[in-house]
XYZ file of C-alpha atoms in Angstrom:
392
model
C 4.338 -3.147 -35.721
C 2.954 -0.284 -33.654
C 0.175 -1.185 -31.248
C -3.267 0.286 -31.755
C -4.029 3.280 -29.571
C -6.964 2.881 -27.168
C -9.033 5.302 -25.109
C -8.546 4.516 -21.426
C -10.410 6.184 -18.576
C -8.768 5.838 -15.166
C -11.104 6.504 -12.231
C -9.231 7.463 -9.077
C -5.851 9.177 -8.945
C -4.146 7.640 -5.939
C -1.000 5.542 -6.291
C -2.758 2.789 -8.241
C -4.736 4.945 -10.656
C -2.121 7.612 -11.272
C 0.703 5.131 -11.885
C -1.519 3.083 -14.187
C -2.497 6.128 -16.204
C 1.087 7.310 -16.424
C 2.117 3.887 -17.700
C -0.529 3.909 -20.426
C -0.520 7.541 -21.566
C 2.757 7.107 -23.456
C 0.933 4.998 -26.064
C -2.759 5.547 -25.442
C -5.310 8.311 -24.912
C -5.759 8.510 -21.136
C -8.349 10.468 -19.192
C -8.186 10.681 -15.395
C -11.501 11.012 -13.573
C -11.615 12.040 -9.918
C -14.218 13.656 -7.646
C -11.522 15.758 -5.952
C -11.466 19.031 -7.919
C -8.264 20.224 -6.252
C -6.495 17.011 -7.189
C -7.705 17.282 -10.776
C -6.507 20.884 -10.948
C -3.054 19.809 -9.811
C -2.927 17.129 -12.484
C -4.047 19.598 -15.133
C -1.183 21.850 -14.018
C 1.152 18.806 -14.166
C 1.750 19.080 -10.416
C 2.070 15.650 -8.823
C -0.452 15.167 -5.958
C 1.542 12.351 -4.332
C 5.143 11.330 -3.765
C 6.564 9.011 -6.419
C 9.891 9.948 -8.007
C 9.182 8.505 -11.455
C 5.692 10.012 -11.657
C 7.049 13.380 -10.563
C 9.727 13.189 -13.266
C 7.385 12.185 -16.087
C 4.283 14.163 -15.219
C 5.360 17.533 -16.698
C 5.674 16.070 -20.222
C 2.895 13.486 -19.993
C -0.047 13.672 -22.386
C -3.410 13.065 -20.734
C -6.685 14.701 -19.727
C -7.915 15.129 -16.157
C -11.502 15.945 -15.273
C -14.248 15.730 -12.661
C -16.888 15.300 -15.373
C -17.956 11.654 -15.890
C -19.636 12.389 -19.221
C -16.406 13.730 -20.670
C -14.296 11.004 -19.100
C -16.340 8.029 -20.292
C -17.016 9.252 -23.827
C -15.927 6.580 -26.331
C -13.789 4.756 -23.760
C -12.409 1.347 -24.752
C -11.317 0.525 -21.212
C -12.275 1.925 -17.818
C -9.791 1.274 -15.022
C -11.417 1.512 -11.578
C -8.887 2.484 -8.904
C -11.035 4.049 -6.193
C -10.402 3.515 -2.450
C -11.797 0.447 -0.685
C -11.033 1.050 2.958
C -11.547 -1.705 5.504
C -14.746 -1.237 7.522
C -14.155 -2.362 11.108
C -17.898 -2.698 11.788
C -18.756 -4.913 8.812
C -15.422 -6.713 8.739
C -15.170 -6.180 4.969
C -13.903 -3.612 2.502
C -16.178 -0.674 1.764
C -16.684 -1.256 -1.967
C -19.349 1.417 -2.497
C -17.124 3.585 -4.698
C -16.260 0.656 -6.982
C -19.914 -0.330 -7.285
C -21.033 3.222 -8.060
C -18.316 3.758 -10.665
C -19.044 0.410 -12.331
C -22.757 1.143 -12.603
C -22.125 4.590 -14.091
C -19.399 3.418 -16.473
C -21.466 0.555 -17.877
C -24.121 3.062 -18.908
C -21.829 5.831 -20.146
C -19.259 3.625 -21.907
C -21.336 0.861 -23.534
C -18.413 -0.755 -25.345
C -15.751 -0.510 -22.666
C -14.271 -3.291 -20.583
C -14.244 -2.315 -16.898
C -11.027 -3.358 -15.155
C -11.156 -3.253 -11.356
C -7.755 -2.451 -9.847
C -9.137 -1.576 -6.399
C -8.644 -4.361 -3.873
C -11.942 -6.141 -3.169
C -13.186 -9.141 -1.165
C -12.898 -12.595 -2.678
C -16.041 -13.182 -4.767
C -16.912 -9.501 -5.174
C -16.491 -9.129 -8.948
C -18.696 -12.074 -9.906
C -21.431 -10.812 -7.575
C -21.136 -7.347 -9.099
C -21.393 -8.769 -12.628
C -24.581 -10.587 -11.640
C -26.101 -7.560 -9.924
C -25.324 -5.246 -12.838
C -26.145 -7.936 -15.424
C -22.901 -7.443 -17.319
C -19.941 -9.531 -18.480
C -17.849 -6.416 -19.134
C -16.254 -6.356 -15.669
C -12.957 -8.027 -14.773
C -10.640 -7.902 -11.799
C -6.911 -7.338 -12.250
C -4.801 -7.194 -9.063
C -2.018 -4.655 -8.629
C 1.236 -5.314 -6.813
C 2.663 -1.873 -6.160
C 4.776 -0.224 -3.494
C 3.828 3.266 -2.385
C 6.456 5.706 -3.585
C 7.544 3.252 -6.300
C 4.216 2.601 -8.005
C 5.186 3.644 -11.536
C 8.454 1.720 -11.280
C 6.499 -1.401 -10.323
C 4.168 -0.908 -13.286
C 7.160 -0.514 -15.598
C 8.842 -3.612 -14.164
C 5.932 -5.842 -13.086
C 6.482 -9.277 -11.565
C 3.361 -10.558 -13.350
C 0.180 -9.273 -15.002
C -3.014 -11.035 -13.950
C -6.477 -10.712 -15.513
C -9.542 -12.403 -14.049
C -10.933 -13.298 -17.459
C -9.958 -15.351 -20.515
C -11.836 -13.223 -23.060
C -10.494 -11.243 -26.004
C -10.820 -7.809 -24.393
C -9.027 -8.985 -21.250
C -6.177 -10.330 -23.361
C -5.946 -7.018 -25.219
C -5.737 -5.141 -21.927
C -3.042 -7.500 -20.656
C -1.070 -6.877 -23.860
C -1.510 -3.122 -23.359
C -0.007 -3.376 -19.875
C 2.864 -5.537 -21.040
C 3.688 -3.351 -24.044
C 3.709 -0.291 -21.771
C 6.137 -1.949 -19.401
C 9.880 -2.336 -19.798
C 9.631 -6.113 -19.350
C 8.434 -7.575 -22.665
C 8.693 -11.093 -21.211
C 6.607 -10.397 -18.100
C 4.277 -13.379 -17.452
C 0.608 -12.911 -18.366
C -1.706 -14.978 -16.185
C -5.400 -15.441 -16.991
C -7.770 -16.967 -14.455
C -11.203 -16.476 -12.940
C -12.115 -13.200 -11.269
C -12.480 -14.844 -7.880
C -9.114 -16.567 -8.210
C -7.517 -13.234 -9.167
C -9.042 -11.586 -6.090
C -7.664 -14.402 -3.938
C -4.190 -13.966 -5.459
C -4.128 -10.344 -4.301
C -5.172 -11.043 -0.719
C -3.049 -14.161 -0.271
C 0.036 -12.453 -1.740
C -0.232 -9.508 0.646
C -1.014 -11.761 3.590
C 2.102 -13.804 2.850
C 4.182 -10.609 2.862
C 2.552 -9.579 6.148
C 3.250 -13.031 7.553
C 6.937 -12.681 6.668
C 7.109 -9.288 8.365
C 5.327 -10.722 11.406
C 7.704 -13.703 11.541
C 10.856 -11.613 11.692
C 9.217 -9.225 14.137
C 8.450 -12.121 16.471
C 12.020 -13.363 16.015
C 13.173 -9.909 17.089
C 10.812 -9.921 20.082
C 12.335 -13.214 21.204
C 15.841 -11.851 20.746
C 15.130 -8.642 22.647
C 13.548 -10.439 25.602
C 16.379 -12.985 25.755
C 19.025 -10.277 25.173
C 20.286 -11.909 21.965
C 21.672 -10.339 18.800
C 18.748 -10.124 16.366
C 20.910 -9.596 13.298
C 23.103 -12.607 13.952
C 20.017 -14.812 14.176
C 18.423 -13.337 11.031
C 21.660 -13.640 9.050
C 21.898 -17.310 9.986
C 18.248 -18.048 9.235
C 18.245 -16.200 5.924
C 21.429 -17.855 4.657
C 19.145 -20.732 3.725
C 18.313 -20.113 0.035
C 14.789 -21.406 0.621
C 14.246 -18.456 2.957
C 16.408 -15.726 1.411
C 17.776 -12.436 2.706
C 14.894 -10.116 1.855
C 11.883 -8.596 3.593
C 13.497 -9.551 6.890
C 14.251 -6.285 8.691
C 12.388 -6.020 12.020
C 9.978 -3.127 12.426
C 7.252 -1.846 14.710
C 4.745 -3.901 12.708
C 3.451 -4.127 9.178
C 1.493 -1.083 8.083
C 0.725 1.122 5.130
C -2.403 1.144 2.998
C -2.487 -2.503 1.882
C -1.191 -5.072 4.338
C -3.332 -4.288 7.421
C -6.620 -4.094 5.538
C -5.882 -6.960 3.136
C -4.989 -9.375 5.929
C -8.154 -8.445 7.818
C -10.249 -8.880 4.689
C -8.777 -12.312 3.994
C -9.471 -13.308 7.577
C -13.098 -12.215 7.080
C -13.274 -14.285 3.881
C -12.270 -17.323 5.952
C -15.638 -17.263 7.743
C -16.645 -20.892 8.403
C -13.384 -22.100 6.789
C -10.826 -23.744 9.122
C -7.727 -21.611 9.685
C -5.127 -20.758 12.287
C -2.364 -19.009 10.386
C -4.390 -16.223 8.726
C -5.960 -15.258 12.040
C -2.537 -15.352 13.712
C -0.989 -12.993 11.134
C -3.522 -10.303 12.035
C -3.188 -10.833 15.784
C 0.611 -10.936 15.611
C 0.699 -7.358 14.363
C -1.311 -6.153 17.348
C 0.909 -8.123 19.722
C 4.046 -6.617 18.184
C 2.836 -3.049 18.663
C 1.856 -3.874 22.252
C 5.344 -5.260 22.862
C 7.093 -2.249 21.296
C 5.008 0.148 23.404
C 5.765 -1.803 26.581
C 9.488 -1.825 25.766
C 9.417 1.960 25.435
C 7.372 2.445 28.607
C 9.924 0.433 30.595
C 12.430 3.192 29.797
C 10.194 5.654 31.725
C 10.322 8.445 29.117
C 8.757 11.818 29.822
C 8.554 13.075 26.241
C 8.683 10.629 23.338
C 9.481 11.945 19.886
C 7.954 10.165 16.895
C 10.439 10.392 14.048
C 8.491 10.207 10.782
C 5.038 8.683 10.352
C 5.497 7.158 6.898
C 6.285 3.456 6.696
C 8.843 3.729 3.907
C 11.307 6.206 2.528
C 9.989 7.891 -0.599
C 6.367 7.682 0.571
C 4.156 10.432 1.970
C 1.391 8.079 3.052
C 0.804 7.786 6.805
C -2.293 5.571 6.645
C -2.180 2.697 9.140
C 1.554 3.077 9.726
C 2.669 0.879 12.606
C 4.374 3.745 14.416
C 0.966 5.404 14.812
C -0.253 2.321 16.653
C 2.693 2.586 19.014
C 2.061 6.311 19.403
C -1.568 5.739 20.432
C -0.562 3.119 22.998
C 1.971 5.489 24.568
C -0.501 8.351 24.702
C -3.022 6.016 26.303
C -0.565 5.524 29.137
C -0.158 9.246 29.650
C 3.182 9.724 27.897
C 3.739 13.116 26.257
C 4.287 12.636 22.521
C 5.664 15.011 19.891
C 5.957 14.329 16.160
C 8.589 15.185 13.578
C 7.127 14.781 10.091
C 8.215 17.285 7.405
C 5.286 16.292 5.188
C 2.736 17.465 7.767
C 2.001 21.201 7.477
C -0.353 21.295 10.474
C 0.626 22.108 14.039
C -0.897 18.959 15.564
C -1.367 15.295 14.665
C -3.954 13.405 16.727
C -3.605 16.060 19.458
C 0.167 15.754 19.590
C 2.370 18.738 18.656
C 4.139 18.565 15.303
C 7.659 19.988 15.534
C 8.915 21.063 12.113
C 12.437 21.935 13.187
C 14.554 18.790 13.519
C 17.027 20.323 15.977
C 14.185 21.499 18.213
C 12.575 18.049 17.986
C 15.800 16.335 19.077
C 16.170 18.736 21.968
C 12.586 18.363 23.206
C 12.414 14.564 23.166
C 14.210 12.528 25.811
C 13.478 9.354 23.784
C 13.035 9.200 19.996
C 11.358 6.228 18.348
C 12.050 5.540 14.696
C 10.696 2.620 12.687
C 13.735 3.057 10.433
C 17.043 4.593 11.457
C 18.230 7.606 9.480
C 21.568 9.356 9.169
C 20.104 12.615 10.458
C 19.544 10.949 13.833
C 23.143 9.796 14.182
C 24.066 12.649 16.539
C 21.362 11.546 19.013
C 21.764 7.795 18.522
C 21.908 7.263 22.284
C 18.290 8.398 22.684
C 16.841 6.575 19.638
C 14.738 3.430 20.052
C 14.386 1.379 16.865
C 14.287 -2.294 15.916
C 15.870 -1.577 12.509
C 18.932 -3.832 12.216
C 19.699 -3.396 8.514
C 19.219 0.327 8.080
C 16.594 0.336 5.343
C 13.124 -0.652 4.130
C 14.005 -4.299 3.387
């Protein structure tokens, strides 16, 4: 039996929104709404505005509408997916949720029958407060668990689908997500909105904690002149621990882990904790240690090889290597950057060298969060803590 087709408006066309819309547009009528006219124009031309192999492959034949006009986007919508940015505000100590609040208020008025599904990451307790303030029960939170560069893949093969509501519309939306995926047996979990928000932050903080653990293991090994890989292989042979997410790095970074761990720490106000606070501080300590290790080599010119955290991603936000870069520059070290995805001539007042051969020649020390085959000819001048040769 073919599923009913629904009208879905997706607000925000970053990794979360675009991958969600691409998942749904195969079976449903999807409209993307974004305030960025240039981004909308690219979508209308079926030109992918971000790097994700599956989205890039499917976009040319995908059937959807993209617009900057809210009236057009919300007309007769059955569901409105909110996937706007919620960056961490250092001054307030919380996410900046203004875009989510503004979209929710507008969508409730313009789409009177639609269920609003928040996919943006928000503080614990946010959705219930928003429902009270806007006097509406048509708002639910549904966490996403996506990797940048692999967002559509992770929507097609989800580990679980979680809705912060037990109502009929929430169950329909969960079924829509599951039927659009390639995992018909994916677990559907229904809970309260606040519990769903907590799932998102605790899940990402656990991942950050695992990264931080193996980074501190590597710090110990480097200081004591031990073989990091031999220790990790022995530790991870225990099936309770497992051989995954265990490759040392310059720190956890990207769009989600730094801000989500800080937000969870803020949500622990007046609640006893040691571990959550330590996860955040451990990342700062790791970047300090990496910078000090590089400075002890007395480099004149340090080359930053790639700013992105992962292969297949073009997102540089909060990448750990930038933290190392800033620490080196603060100590007067000359820094140059090799990043093919940066068209500009400078990045944070450091020259961007677009020719790899020239970059290798100019740098007397190259730091790389992840080793790459194209650096093999200058391996003797590369500093990395990558022991497995990949993103794991």
